[in-house]
């Protein structure tokens, strides 16, 4: 496939002052973000050079535009390069020139051509269809029409992927996630509140390069971004293991970078690559800045992770994190199963193997510790659901609940 | 007479619909409708008040920290926590940098295409564009080579046939009037501003972990430790980097934003007469560093508070009185026990009652209920809020910083102060405020460095962190903030350590308000009357006036449920 006007992406980027070397560097960076072997970087570059700019339709429903804003902050490539060079963003209410019927026509024409990507931000109010209309049409109607003939759906943010804040209790509008309304096309869930722009770019590049979305976990989240727990890659982890905790905002431990677990950090039960990719061009991430993780990439986090300043239950803090690992392991095991069910492209198979290997090692370590810590009932739990029961029994935040809920949802 | 519907109104935050009557090439009547609602205040009911800011921040992902700030201020006001000076400085730093960021993005990415036609830039002479740009500013990127390469890029893009967000724009509309060179300059700065905003907002990541939605506020202060010598806190390097970014921001505002505003504004002089609207303005006041500096409107802030009524710029503004605020739902999709009542926020009751047409629909019943927004009123009167309100209140109260800033701009454009009460006036006021905020942010970072160097490392009042330390009984709190789009207030009622009622009265609710029980229109509705419409199929002029307010509909539509009643029960479909 040749690109429109016959000019490869690298040439189009050159118009924008992005030289060949920077282009290759970008491809290498994305390859790393995607956790692909470095040898694949030239393939990424080759594929990107050949591909036609795909049509992208960005829909906003019950949202706050936080994901749109995150997208505008993209770098490597920048939003300008993305919009002018890599994709054809034919419909996006927050940035498009046209309004009213002219805007709706742009959307309908793009859909009619087919093969487009649909990016969705925000949830769908099925309880009160009048709680989100555009051009007099309900969110559900617009969504159904837009995915017809689409190559895939990219849910950005926790709202479209899991219902997000509108679906938090008591869910006043009957808000649901996108997958509860439409199906039949590949879906990838880039959760987070808001989405991390680097993960969005990497996902689009993967789709352009390999013609499919990256391998995903059972919640539809790409493994490259959601395959590891915050807690396992956290810069404060050494302090957790050493039993060094900040106790209050601004105390000496807090100033020395000690672990935020006692101030409510949800890193031990959250899967996201914030510690390595960070935000705003790699500048920082919440735990680095001093506030605990709130678990924004997990299903139902507004209810299951709150109160946000209560500490996670059953995370042993005497120098080893036995139960924290246990909670995570349940999720990871389920993740791997869902992953297998999705089918795995050859290029990332090694990645799965590495996951299984790592997880098995963790299992063994945890099991060994299990036997030692016989007093703690939760320690024998080896699924998220069991951890949940244990947590509830203790009248603490039900950490595993999110996963259980989503499981039920998927089974329906 | 014909009814014109614009939905979606693009290049704003969220979902806005307007229905207007056009008669003799002019708008004679207008109705603004917010068509999305999530119920965040109901969701907050019953939760831990210390979590409120995290939820409230998700009211908006554009003005991404203002609700966090108003929310912690409200809870602090209720429980009696007093954030230390470092926390107040950090909060104001995040808020001022947000304001600069937000205003720049608004001008270039949300508003500029109403005045700038990129397709016309293809006819420009890059050398003449460079000469013109150099004559109005020292911006180092104003070279013929750069403009030529931007023009090439634009040409390739437009000729590709895949023009993405520019598809179906009203290009070639007779209301576009810039020279090809100015169009090229503006489009080039559209791209530069995309890069600028991405780099500039790193301030939020440096101070608060990320943007959008910084994760750093806590009731009583901030969660970011500060210590000039620690590697794991905001330290001397962080502040140095912040100061550099803020300085580059000020340079961009002075070398690019303000000159562009002036050049574009000069080409559209009649837009200083269209779009006046209510002529009544409200400012709470904000950016005071004197303790407690949190909830009650400050008397000594960077922005003085005050009320201007009926376009009277001769008198000093009246002082603002918080007890003057009440909301009506006569034309809103909510139900009050007493339908004719106007309720003050702490007593706010909200039960959603969607009585609009079942989608898909063609028209709203504007005689009945037609929007998800309530109608907030100040002592019964509709008010406009935002940068123009702040500049006018500062100007008429003789403020030592604001008055000369505004006077200088008016003199340069040979305009009277009344010209600010217009579509273009709002745009101009926003630019002036951006400069004020960009300058003030640098003062704040210096002040913060000095305070920490003096040995004060406190970032939070931890004595009021545990709910057991809070006063007994029913606690009422309010947090005021002058957000980029205008006067924002969050109101909270706490009982037994839990939120019993939560309510946000936000800038766009003031400006995009529907009619109240007495039939008085809100600011958008009033401002659109008299707007010319050359081609009803391409209502460019209406967008100019709407965009001049910088609508933020996600912020505006929300709901509160005072008594915890089961709103699912009473939902009407
Ligand atoms: S996921 Fe977060 S940022 Fe995205 S729309 Fe929802 S609340 Fe906003
Ligand atoms: S509990 Fe949080 S701060 Fe502590 S090591 Fe784990 S992720 Fe990091």
JSON list of N, CA and C and ligand atoms in Angstrom, two decimals, chain A residues 60-68 70 120-123 156-161 163-166 190-195 296 301-302, chain B residues 38 40 54-55 57-61 210 212-213, ligand 1:
[
{"chain": "A", "resi": 60, "resn": "UNK", "atom": "N", "xyz": [-16.61, 11.22, 21.72]},
{"chain": "A", "resi": 60, "resn": "UNK", "atom": "CA", "xyz": [-16.66, 11.56, 23.15]},
{"chain": "A", "resi": 60, "resn": "UNK", "atom": "C", "xyz": [-18.08, 11.38, 23.64]},
{"chain": "A", "resi": 61, "resn": "UNK", "atom": "N", "xyz": [-18.24, 10.57, 24.67]},
{"chain": "A", "resi": 61, "resn": "UNK", "atom": "CA", "xyz": [-19.57, 10.40, 25.27]},
{"chain": "A", "resi": 61, "resn": "UNK", "atom": "C", "xyz": [-19.57, 10.97, 26.68]},
{"chain": "A", "resi": 62, "resn": "UNK", "atom": "N", "xyz": [-19.82, 10.13, 27.70]},
{"chain": "A", "resi": 62, "resn": "UNK", "atom": "CA", "xyz": [-19.80, 10.68, 29.06]},
{"chain": "A", "resi": 62, "resn": "UNK", "atom": "C", "xyz": [-18.34, 10.80, 29.51]},
{"chain": "A", "resi": 63, "resn": "UNK", "atom": "N", "xyz": [-17.71, 11.88, 29.15]},
{"chain": "A", "resi": 63, "resn": "UNK", "atom": "CA", "xyz": [-16.28, 12.03, 29.37]},
{"chain": "A", "resi": 63, "resn": "UNK", "atom": "C", "xyz": [-15.97, 13.39, 29.96]},
{"chain": "A", "resi": 64, "resn": "UNK", "atom": "N", "xyz": [-14.68, 13.59, 30.25]},
{"chain": "A", "resi": 64, "resn": "UNK", "atom": "CA", "xyz": [-14.24, 14.89, 30.74]},
{"chain": "A", "resi": 64, "resn": "UNK", "atom": "C", "xyz": [-13.23, 15.50, 29.78]},
{"chain": "A", "resi": 65, "resn": "UNK", "atom": "N", "xyz": [-12.99, 14.84, 28.64]},
{"chain": "A", "resi": 65, "resn": "UNK", "atom": "CA", "xyz": [-12.00, 15.27, 27.65]},
{"chain": "A", "resi": 65, "resn": "UNK", "atom": "C", "xyz": [-10.56, 15.11, 28.14]},
{"chain": "A", "resi": 66, "resn": "UNK", "atom": "N", "xyz": [-10.37, 14.46, 29.27]},
{"chain": "A", "resi": 66, "resn": "UNK", "atom": "CA", "xyz": [-9.01, 14.26, 29.79]},
{"chain": "A", "resi": 66, "resn": "UNK", "atom": "C", "xyz": [-8.15, 13.43, 28.86]},
{"chain": "A", "resi": 67, "resn": "UNK", "atom": "N", "xyz": [-8.76, 12.47, 28.19]},
{"chain": "A", "resi": 67, "resn": "UNK", "atom": "CA", "xyz": [-8.00, 11.63, 27.27]},
{"chain": "A", "resi": 67, "resn": "UNK", "atom": "C", "xyz": [-7.66, 12.40, 26.00]},
{"chain": "A", "resi": 68, "resn": "UNK", "atom": "N", "xyz": [-8.59, 13.25, 25.57]},
{"chain": "A", "resi": 68, "resn": "UNK", "atom": "CA", "xyz": [-8.28, 14.12, 24.42]},
{"chain": "A", "resi": 68, "resn": "UNK", "atom": "C", "xyz": [-7.12, 15.04, 24.76]},
{"chain": "A", "resi": 70, "resn": "UNK", "atom": "N", "xyz": [-4.80, 14.46, 26.96]},
{"chain": "A", "resi": 70, "resn": "UNK", "atom": "CA", "xyz": [-3.59, 13.64, 27.03]},
{"chain": "A", "resi": 70, "resn": "UNK", "atom": "C", "xyz": [-3.04, 13.43, 25.62]},
{"chain": "A", "resi": 120, "resn": "UNK", "atom": "N", "xyz": [-12.77, 5.71, 21.42]},
{"chain": "A", "resi": 120, "resn": "UNK", "atom": "CA", "xyz": [-13.90, 6.13, 22.25]},
{"chain": "A", "resi": 120, "resn": "UNK", "atom": "C", "xyz": [-13.40, 6.61, 23.61]},
{"chain": "A", "resi": 121, "resn": "UNK", "atom": "N", "xyz": [-13.93, 7.75, 24.01]},
{"chain": "A", "resi": 121, "resn": "UNK", "atom": "CA", "xyz": [-13.62, 8.35, 25.31]},
{"chain": "A", "resi": 121, "resn": "UNK", "atom": "C", "xyz": [-14.94, 8.58, 26.04]},
{"chain": "A", "resi": 122, "resn": "UNK", "atom": "N", "xyz": [-15.09, 8.02, 27.21]},
{"chain": "A", "resi": 122, "resn": "UNK", "atom": "CA", "xyz": [-16.33, 8.22, 27.97]},
{"chain": "A", "resi": 122, "resn": "UNK", "atom": "C", "xyz": [-17.24, 7.01, 27.89]},
{"chain": "A", "resi": 123, "resn": "UNK", "atom": "N", "xyz": [-18.19, 6.94, 28.81]},
{"chain": "A", "resi": 123, "resn": "UNK", "atom": "CA", "xyz": [-19.09, 5.80, 28.90]},
{"chain": "A", "resi": 123, "resn": "UNK", "atom": "C", "xyz": [-20.42, 6.09, 28.23]},
{"chain": "A", "resi": 156, "resn": "UNK", "atom": "N", "xyz": [-10.08, 4.71, 25.06]},
{"chain": "A", "resi": 156, "resn": "UNK", "atom": "CA", "xyz": [-9.08, 5.47, 25.81]},
{"chain": "A", "resi": 156, "resn": "UNK", "atom": "C", "xyz": [-9.69, 5.90, 27.14]},
{"chain": "A", "resi": 157, "resn": "UNK", "atom": "N", "xyz": [-8.98, 5.62, 28.20]},
{"chain": "A", "resi": 157, "resn": "UNK", "atom": "CA", "xyz": [-9.46, 5.99, 29.52]},
{"chain": "A", "resi": 157, "resn": "UNK", "atom": "C", "xyz": [-10.35, 4.92, 30.13]},
{"chain": "A", "resi": 158, "resn": "UNK", "atom": "N", "xyz": [-10.52, 5.02, 31.43]},
{"chain": "A", "resi": 158, "resn": "UNK", "atom": "CA", "xyz": [-11.25, 4.01, 32.18]},
{"chain": "A", "resi": 158, "resn": "UNK", "atom": "C", "xyz": [-12.75, 4.08, 31.93]},
{"chain": "A", "resi": 159, "resn": "UNK", "atom": "N", "xyz": [-13.27, 5.24, 31.52]},
{"chain": "A", "resi": 159, "resn": "UNK", "atom": "CA", "xyz": [-14.71, 5.38, 31.32]},
{"chain": "A", "resi": 159, "resn": "UNK", "atom": "C", "xyz": [-15.22, 4.50, 30.17]},
{"chain": "A", "resi": 160, "resn": "UNK", "atom": "N", "xyz": [-14.58, 4.58, 29.01]},
{"chain": "A", "resi": 160, "resn": "UNK", "atom": "CA", "xyz": [-15.06, 3.79, 27.88]},
{"chain": "A", "resi": 160, "resn": "UNK", "atom": "C", "xyz": [-14.70, 2.32, 28.06]},
{"chain": "A", "resi": 161, "resn": "UNK", "atom": "N", "xyz": [-13.60, 2.04, 28.74]},
{"chain": "A", "resi": 161, "resn": "UNK", "atom": "CA", "xyz": [-13.16, 0.66, 28.91]},
{"chain": "A", "resi": 161, "resn": "UNK", "atom": "C", "xyz": [-13.95, -0.08, 29.99]},
{"chain": "A", "resi": 163, "resn": "UNK", "atom": "N", "xyz": [-16.47, 1.76, 32.19]},
{"chain": "A", "resi": 163, "resn": "UNK", "atom": "CA", "xyz": [-17.57, 2.56, 32.75]},
{"chain": "A", "resi": 163, "resn": "UNK", "atom": "C", "xyz": [-17.07, 3.78, 33.51]},
{"chain": "A", "resi": 164, "resn": "UNK", "atom": "N", "xyz": [-15.92, 3.64, 34.18]},
{"chain": "A", "resi": 164, "resn": "UNK", "atom": "CA", "xyz": [-15.27, 4.78, 34.80]},
{"chain": "A", "resi": 164, "resn": "UNK", "atom": "C", "xyz": [-16.11, 5.51, 35.83]},
{"chain": "A", "resi": 165, "resn": "UNK", "atom": "N", "xyz": [-15.85, 6.79, 35.96]},
{"chain": "A", "resi": 165, "resn": "UNK", "atom": "CA", "xyz": [-16.50, 7.55, 37.04]},
{"chain": "A", "resi": 165, "resn": "UNK", "atom": "C", "xyz": [-18.02, 7.65, 36.88]},
{"chain": "A", "resi": 166, "resn": "UNK", "atom": "N", "xyz": [-18.58, 7.77, 35.67]},
{"chain": "A", "resi": 166, "resn": "UNK", "atom": "CA", "xyz": [-20.04, 7.85, 35.60]},
{"chain": "A", "resi": 166, "resn": "UNK", "atom": "C", "xyz": [-20.70, 6.56, 36.12]},
{"chain": "A", "resi": 190, "resn": "UNK", "atom": "N", "xyz": [-7.31, 0.94, 26.63]},
{"chain": "A", "resi": 190, "resn": "UNK", "atom": "CA", "xyz": [-6.17, 1.67, 27.18]},
{"chain": "A", "resi": 190, "resn": "UNK", "atom": "C", "xyz": [-6.67, 2.39, 28.42]},
{"chain": "A", "resi": 191, "resn": "UNK", "atom": "N", "xyz": [-6.69, 1.67, 29.53]},
{"chain": "A", "resi": 191, "resn": "UNK", "atom": "CA", "xyz": [-7.28, 2.24, 30.73]},
{"chain": "A", "resi": 191, "resn": "UNK", "atom": "C", "xyz": [-6.32, 3.20, 31.41]},
{"chain": "A", "resi": 192, "resn": "UNK", "atom": "N", "xyz": [-6.87, 3.87, 32.43]},
{"chain": "A", "resi": 192, "resn": "UNK", "atom": "CA", "xyz": [-6.12, 4.92, 33.11]},
{"chain": "A", "resi": 192, "resn": "UNK", "atom": "C", "xyz": [-7.00, 6.14, 33.15]},
{"chain": "A", "resi": 193, "resn": "UNK", "atom": "N", "xyz": [-6.75, 7.01, 34.07]},
{"chain": "A", "resi": 193, "resn": "UNK", "atom": "CA", "xyz": [-7.60, 8.20, 34.17]},
{"chain": "A", "resi": 193, "resn": "UNK", "atom": "C", "xyz": [-6.73, 9.42, 34.31]},
{"chain": "A", "resi": 194, "resn": "UNK", "atom": "N", "xyz": [-6.32, 10.02, 33.16]},
{"chain": "A", "resi": 194, "resn": "UNK", "atom": "CA", "xyz": [-6.64, 9.60, 31.81]},
{"chain": "A", "resi": 194, "resn": "UNK", "atom": "C", "xyz": [-5.62, 8.62, 31.25]},
{"chain": "A", "resi": 195, "resn": "UNK", "atom": "N", "xyz": [-5.85, 8.24, 29.96]},
{"chain": "A", "resi": 195, "resn": "UNK", "atom": "CA", "xyz": [-4.93, 7.36, 29.25]},
{"chain": "A", "resi": 195, "resn": "UNK", "atom": "C", "xyz": [-3.54, 7.99, 29.20]},
{"chain": "A", "resi": 296, "resn": "UNK", "atom": "N", "xyz": [-6.01, 3.73, 38.94]},
{"chain": "A", "resi": 296, "resn": "UNK", "atom": "CA", "xyz": [-6.97, 4.22, 37.94]},
{"chain": "A", "resi": 296, "resn": "UNK", "atom": "C", "xyz": [-7.08, 3.34, 36.70]},
{"chain": "A", "resi": 301, "resn": "UNK", "atom": "N", "xyz": [-12.35, 0.95, 39.70]},
{"chain": "A", "resi": 301, "resn": "UNK", "atom": "CA", "xyz": [-11.45, 1.45, 40.76]},
{"chain": "A", "resi": 301, "resn": "UNK", "atom": "C", "xyz": [-12.07, 2.53, 41.64]},
{"chain": "A", "resi": 302, "resn": "UNK", "atom": "N", "xyz": [-13.04, 3.29, 41.10]},
{"chain": "A", "resi": 302, "resn": "UNK", "atom": "CA", "xyz": [-13.63, 4.36, 41.93]},
{"chain": "A", "resi": 302, "resn": "UNK", "atom": "C", "xyz": [-14.31, 3.79, 43.16]},
{"chain": "B", "resi": 38, "resn": "UNK", "atom": "N", "xyz": [-23.40, 13.43, 33.95]},
{"chain": "B", "resi": 38, "resn": "UNK", "atom": "CA", "xyz": [-22.89, 12.19, 34.54]},
{"chain": "B", "resi": 38, "resn": "UNK", "atom": "C", "xyz": [-23.31, 11.97, 35.99]},
{"chain": "B", "resi": 40, "resn": "UNK", "atom": "N", "xyz": [-21.74, 13.42, 38.92]},
{"chain": "B", "resi": 40, "resn": "UNK", "atom": "CA", "xyz": [-20.58, 13.24, 39.81]},
{"chain": "B", "resi": 40, "resn": "UNK", "atom": "C", "xyz": [-20.89, 13.63, 41.26]},
{"chain": "B", "resi": 54, "resn": "UNK", "atom": "N", "xyz": [-10.41, 13.96, 44.25]},
{"chain": "B", "resi": 54, "resn": "UNK", "atom": "CA", "xyz": [-10.06, 13.05, 43.14]},
{"chain": "B", "resi": 54, "resn": "UNK", "atom": "C", "xyz": [-11.25, 12.83, 42.22]},
{"chain": "B", "resi": 55, "resn": "UNK", "atom": "N", "xyz": [-12.43, 12.69, 42.82]},
{"chain": "B", "resi": 55, "resn": "UNK", "atom": "CA", "xyz": [-13.64, 12.57, 42.00]},
{"chain": "B", "resi": 55, "resn": "UNK", "atom": "C", "xyz": [-13.93, 13.90, 41.31]},
{"chain": "B", "resi": 57, "resn": "UNK", "atom": "N", "xyz": [-12.15, 16.34, 40.51]},
{"chain": "B", "resi": 57, "resn": "UNK", "atom": "CA", "xyz": [-11.22, 16.72, 39.45]},
{"chain": "B", "resi": 57, "resn": "UNK", "atom": "C", "xyz": [-11.67, 16.16, 38.11]},
{"chain": "B", "resi": 58, "resn": "UNK", "atom": "N", "xyz": [-12.35, 15.02, 38.14]},
{"chain": "B", "resi": 58, "resn": "UNK", "atom": "CA", "xyz": [-12.81, 14.40, 36.89]},
{"chain": "B", "resi": 58, "resn": "UNK", "atom": "C", "xyz": [-14.06, 15.08, 36.32]},
{"chain": "B", "resi": 59, "resn": "UNK", "atom": "N", "xyz": [-14.52, 16.13, 36.98]},
{"chain": "B", "resi": 59, "resn": "UNK", "atom": "CA", "xyz": [-15.57, 16.92, 36.35]},
{"chain": "B", "resi": 59, "resn": "UNK", "atom": "C", "xyz": [-15.05, 17.41, 35.01]},
{"chain": "B", "resi": 60, "resn": "UNK", "atom": "N", "xyz": [-13.77, 17.76, 34.97]},
{"chain": "B", "resi": 60, "resn": "UNK", "atom": "CA", "xyz": [-13.22, 18.27, 33.72]},
{"chain": "B", "resi": 60, "resn": "UNK", "atom": "C", "xyz": [-11.79, 17.84, 33.50]},
{"chain": "B", "resi": 61, "resn": "UNK", "atom": "N", "xyz": [-11.50, 17.40, 32.28]},
{"chain": "B", "resi": 61, "resn": "UNK", "atom": "CA", "xyz": [-10.13, 17.00, 31.94]},
{"chain": "B", "resi": 61, "resn": "UNK", "atom": "C", "xyz": [-9.39, 18.09, 31.19]},
{"chain": "B", "resi": 210, "resn": "UNK", "atom": "N", "xyz": [1.52, 14.29, 37.17]},
{"chain": "B", "resi": 210, "resn": "UNK", "atom": "CA", "xyz": [1.07, 14.16, 35.79]},
{"chain": "B", "resi": 210, "resn": "UNK", "atom": "C", "xyz": [0.08, 15.26, 35.44]},
{"chain": "B", "resi": 212, "resn": "UNK", "atom": "N", "xyz": [-3.09, 15.44, 32.09]},
{"chain": "B", "resi": 212, "resn": "UNK", "atom": "CA", "xyz": [-4.17, 15.99, 32.91]},
{"chain": "B", "resi": 212, "resn": "UNK", "atom": "C", "xyz": [-4.31, 15.24, 34.24]},
{"chain": "B", "resi": 213, "resn": "UNK", "atom": "N", "xyz": [-5.09, 15.84, 35.12]},
{"chain": "B", "resi": 213, "resn": "UNK", "atom": "CA", "xyz": [-5.40, 15.26, 36.42]},
{"chain": "B", "resi": 213, "resn": "UNK", "atom": "C", "xyz": [-4.17, 15.03, 37.30]},
{"chain": "C", "resi": 1, "resn": "LIG", "atom": "S1", "xyz": [-11.08, 7.87, 32.08]},
{"chain": "C", "resi": 1, "resn": "LIG", "atom": "FE1", "xyz": [-10.69, 9.63, 33.36]},
{"chain": "C", "resi": 1, "resn": "LIG", "atom": "S2", "xyz": [-9.85, 11.15, 31.97]},
{"chain": "C", "resi": 1, "resn": "LIG", "atom": "FE2", "xyz": [-10.87, 9.63, 30.75]},
{"chain": "C", "resi": 1, "resn": "LIG", "atom": "S3", "xyz": [-12.87, 10.43, 30.43]},
{"chain": "C", "resi": 1, "resn": "LIG", "atom": "FE3", "xyz": [-12.94, 9.11, 32.23]},
{"chain": "C", "resi": 1, "resn": "LIG", "atom": "S4", "xyz": [-12.67, 10.46, 33.97]},
{"chain": "C", "resi": 1, "resn": "LIG", "atom": "FE4", "xyz": [-12.00, 11.58, 32.14]}
]
